XYZ file of C-alpha atoms in Angstrom:
209
model
C 7.994 0.528 -22.878
C 9.349 -2.729 -21.511
C 11.668 -0.883 -19.134
C 9.066 1.676 -18.084
C 6.654 1.534 -15.154
C 3.236 1.204 -16.786
C 0.440 2.927 -14.889
C -3.369 2.799 -14.921
C -4.946 6.008 -13.564
C -8.291 5.683 -11.776
C -10.132 8.851 -10.709
C -13.668 10.025 -11.388
C -12.593 13.589 -12.258
C -11.305 14.004 -15.817
C -9.313 17.125 -14.980
C -7.611 15.374 -12.073
C -6.658 12.457 -14.321
C -5.293 14.908 -16.891
C -3.152 16.518 -14.207
C -1.931 13.112 -13.005
C -1.028 12.056 -16.543
C 0.923 15.258 -17.227
C 2.769 14.913 -13.927
C 3.670 11.266 -14.469
C 4.629 11.429 -18.113
C 7.102 14.198 -17.341
C 9.157 11.349 -15.887
C 10.854 9.193 -18.517
C 10.539 6.078 -16.347
C 6.716 6.111 -16.301
C 4.149 5.438 -19.026
C 0.404 5.916 -18.463
C -1.290 3.092 -20.400
C -4.912 3.709 -19.415
C -7.434 5.794 -17.519
C -10.690 4.958 -15.752
C -13.382 6.978 -13.997
C -15.061 4.259 -11.907
C -14.321 1.085 -9.975
C -16.013 -1.426 -12.272
C -14.163 -0.125 -15.324
C -10.911 -0.034 -13.338
C -11.197 -3.758 -12.633
C -11.828 -4.472 -16.325
C -8.896 -2.347 -17.487
C -6.547 -3.762 -14.863
C -7.216 -7.277 -16.148
C -6.961 -6.171 -19.777
C -3.877 -3.938 -19.568
C -2.027 -5.552 -16.643
C -0.217 -2.320 -15.673
C 2.715 -2.427 -13.275
C 1.007 0.052 -10.910
C -2.640 1.053 -10.530
C -3.108 4.542 -9.088
C -6.527 4.211 -7.440
C -8.719 6.967 -6.024
C -10.279 5.784 -2.775
C -13.618 7.555 -3.335
C -15.182 6.411 -6.609
C -18.830 6.357 -7.715
C -20.443 2.939 -7.441
C -17.685 0.475 -6.631
C -15.258 2.173 -4.238
C -11.521 2.233 -4.772
C -11.051 -0.146 -1.850
C -13.582 -2.648 -3.228
C -12.100 -2.305 -6.720
C -8.670 -3.027 -5.258
C -10.004 -6.120 -3.551
C -11.502 -7.391 -6.834
C -8.369 -6.629 -8.821
C -6.174 -8.440 -6.317
C -8.513 -11.434 -6.425
C -8.084 -11.602 -10.209
C -4.412 -10.547 -10.313
C -2.779 -11.460 -6.982
C 0.462 -9.633 -7.760
C -1.243 -6.392 -8.840
C 0.312 -3.295 -7.249
C -2.226 -0.679 -6.164
C -1.331 2.776 -4.855
C -4.347 4.276 -3.090
C -5.026 8.012 -3.237
C -7.353 9.703 -0.771
C -8.470 13.033 0.630
C -8.976 11.309 3.982
C -6.450 10.354 6.645
C -8.649 8.238 8.943
C -6.938 5.126 10.324
C -9.942 3.030 9.347
C -9.570 3.857 5.649
C -5.821 3.244 5.721
C -6.350 -0.158 7.335
C -9.126 -1.074 4.907
C -7.000 -0.117 1.914
C -4.006 -2.150 3.102
C -6.249 -5.056 4.026
C -7.704 -4.978 0.494
C -4.181 -5.367 -0.844
C -3.017 -1.814 -1.589
C 0.751 -1.348 -1.333
C 0.542 2.354 -0.667
C -1.746 5.060 0.691
C -1.006 8.704 0.012
C -2.993 11.891 0.462
C -3.982 13.914 -2.591
C -2.768 17.070 -0.884
C 0.788 15.733 -1.174
C 0.642 14.603 -4.792
C 2.786 17.335 -6.327
C 5.751 16.162 -4.301
C 5.118 12.491 -3.744
C 3.161 10.767 -6.534
C 6.027 9.976 -8.921
C 8.293 8.797 -6.117
C 5.475 6.769 -4.532
C 4.803 4.960 -7.813
C 8.477 4.124 -8.222
C 8.731 2.818 -4.674
C 5.673 0.563 -4.792
C 6.872 -0.720 -8.176
C 10.120 -1.717 -6.437
C 8.157 -3.664 -3.829
C 8.147 -1.149 -1.001
C 5.189 -0.171 1.136
C 4.480 3.559 0.849
C 2.423 5.498 3.385
C 2.070 9.282 3.276
C 4.333 10.874 5.919
C 1.360 12.950 7.120
C -0.284 9.706 8.242
C 2.649 8.569 10.354
C 1.866 10.084 13.719
C 3.600 8.459 16.704
C 1.168 6.752 19.036
C 0.931 7.583 22.738
C 1.636 3.892 23.343
C 5.027 3.994 21.628
C 7.577 2.180 23.729
C 4.994 0.575 25.986
C 3.725 -2.498 24.152
C 6.344 -2.825 21.417
C 9.134 -2.834 24.025
C 8.015 -6.394 24.817
C 8.934 -7.586 21.315
C 12.196 -9.491 20.976
C 14.821 -8.427 18.415
C 13.819 -11.434 16.269
C 10.150 -10.452 16.447
C 10.979 -6.884 15.434
C 12.966 -8.248 12.506
C 10.051 -10.435 11.420
C 7.654 -7.516 11.893
C 9.674 -5.455 9.406
C 9.397 -8.254 6.864
C 5.636 -8.516 7.463
C 5.253 -4.791 6.815
C 7.225 -5.264 3.590
C 4.430 -7.593 2.459
C 6.334 -10.877 2.669
C 4.661 -14.201 3.379
C 5.729 -16.537 6.201
C 7.473 -18.734 3.618
C 9.405 -15.796 2.141
C 10.418 -14.537 5.587
C 11.519 -18.038 6.594
C 13.709 -18.406 3.500
C 15.363 -15.043 4.090
C 16.035 -15.605 7.796
C 16.893 -19.299 7.668
C 13.879 -20.349 9.742
C 10.986 -22.720 9.160
C 7.670 -21.254 7.986
C 6.057 -22.693 11.138
C 8.540 -20.836 13.331
C 7.785 -17.586 11.519
C 4.061 -18.278 11.984
C 4.584 -18.652 15.733
C 6.531 -15.387 15.870
C 3.796 -13.620 13.873
C 1.142 -14.894 16.309
C 3.246 -13.797 19.290
C 3.745 -10.323 17.822
C 0.010 -9.862 17.315
C -0.770 -11.203 20.774
C 1.797 -8.928 22.430
C 0.518 -5.847 20.616
C -3.155 -6.786 20.986
C -3.645 -6.712 17.210
C -5.510 -9.337 15.216
C -5.245 -8.290 11.559
C -2.158 -7.870 9.401
C -3.328 -4.511 8.025
C -3.731 -3.144 11.573
C -0.287 -4.502 12.429
C 1.233 -2.677 9.453
C -0.396 0.631 10.420
C 0.712 0.235 14.045
C 4.307 -0.561 13.069
C 4.498 2.440 10.741
C 2.927 4.887 13.191
C 5.221 3.789 15.996
C 8.426 3.994 13.993
C 9.129 0.270 14.143
C 9.866 0.182 10.412
C 11.524 2.573 7.998
C 9.796 3.585 4.767
C 12.822 5.386 3.356
């Protein structure tokens, strides 16, 4: 099991979890180590089992999937959460990413995308359902003001890297990266990292492939 991607499944419908488990365990690289039907229990199991990836339903009874994600990330900062949802609203996507989720996919796409999404978030990638990536009417208007260096830093931000990590990779100081980050947000009129990530994805400024 050491070389497998361990997964905790969180969904309040037993039949849905059963379907998820069957789908995932058909892949030799994945092992489902636990299941949960609510947010509170998901937090407990995440701390207990420490799975590589937590597949989290957004809509849970009691503690929501987004709030559960926030609590899990507070207890286990490097926890990887892949959010599942029936809803495609920008607000929910932003809230999920802001809570620390590394992916957001729609349940309607699960048959094709769940296994691949788990593998990609486990590798450190950000995964957003292609159905959510709709080019904005502002494409090319505001982001055209970003410099090549700012676009490069933006791609690293979307990848979930800190200022220190970006600085080390690009040979810059963390303070310089911080200035670039502030300039990017100011230019785009965005004030939260999660909103910046959604904007960059929707406008094709980063590649998720």
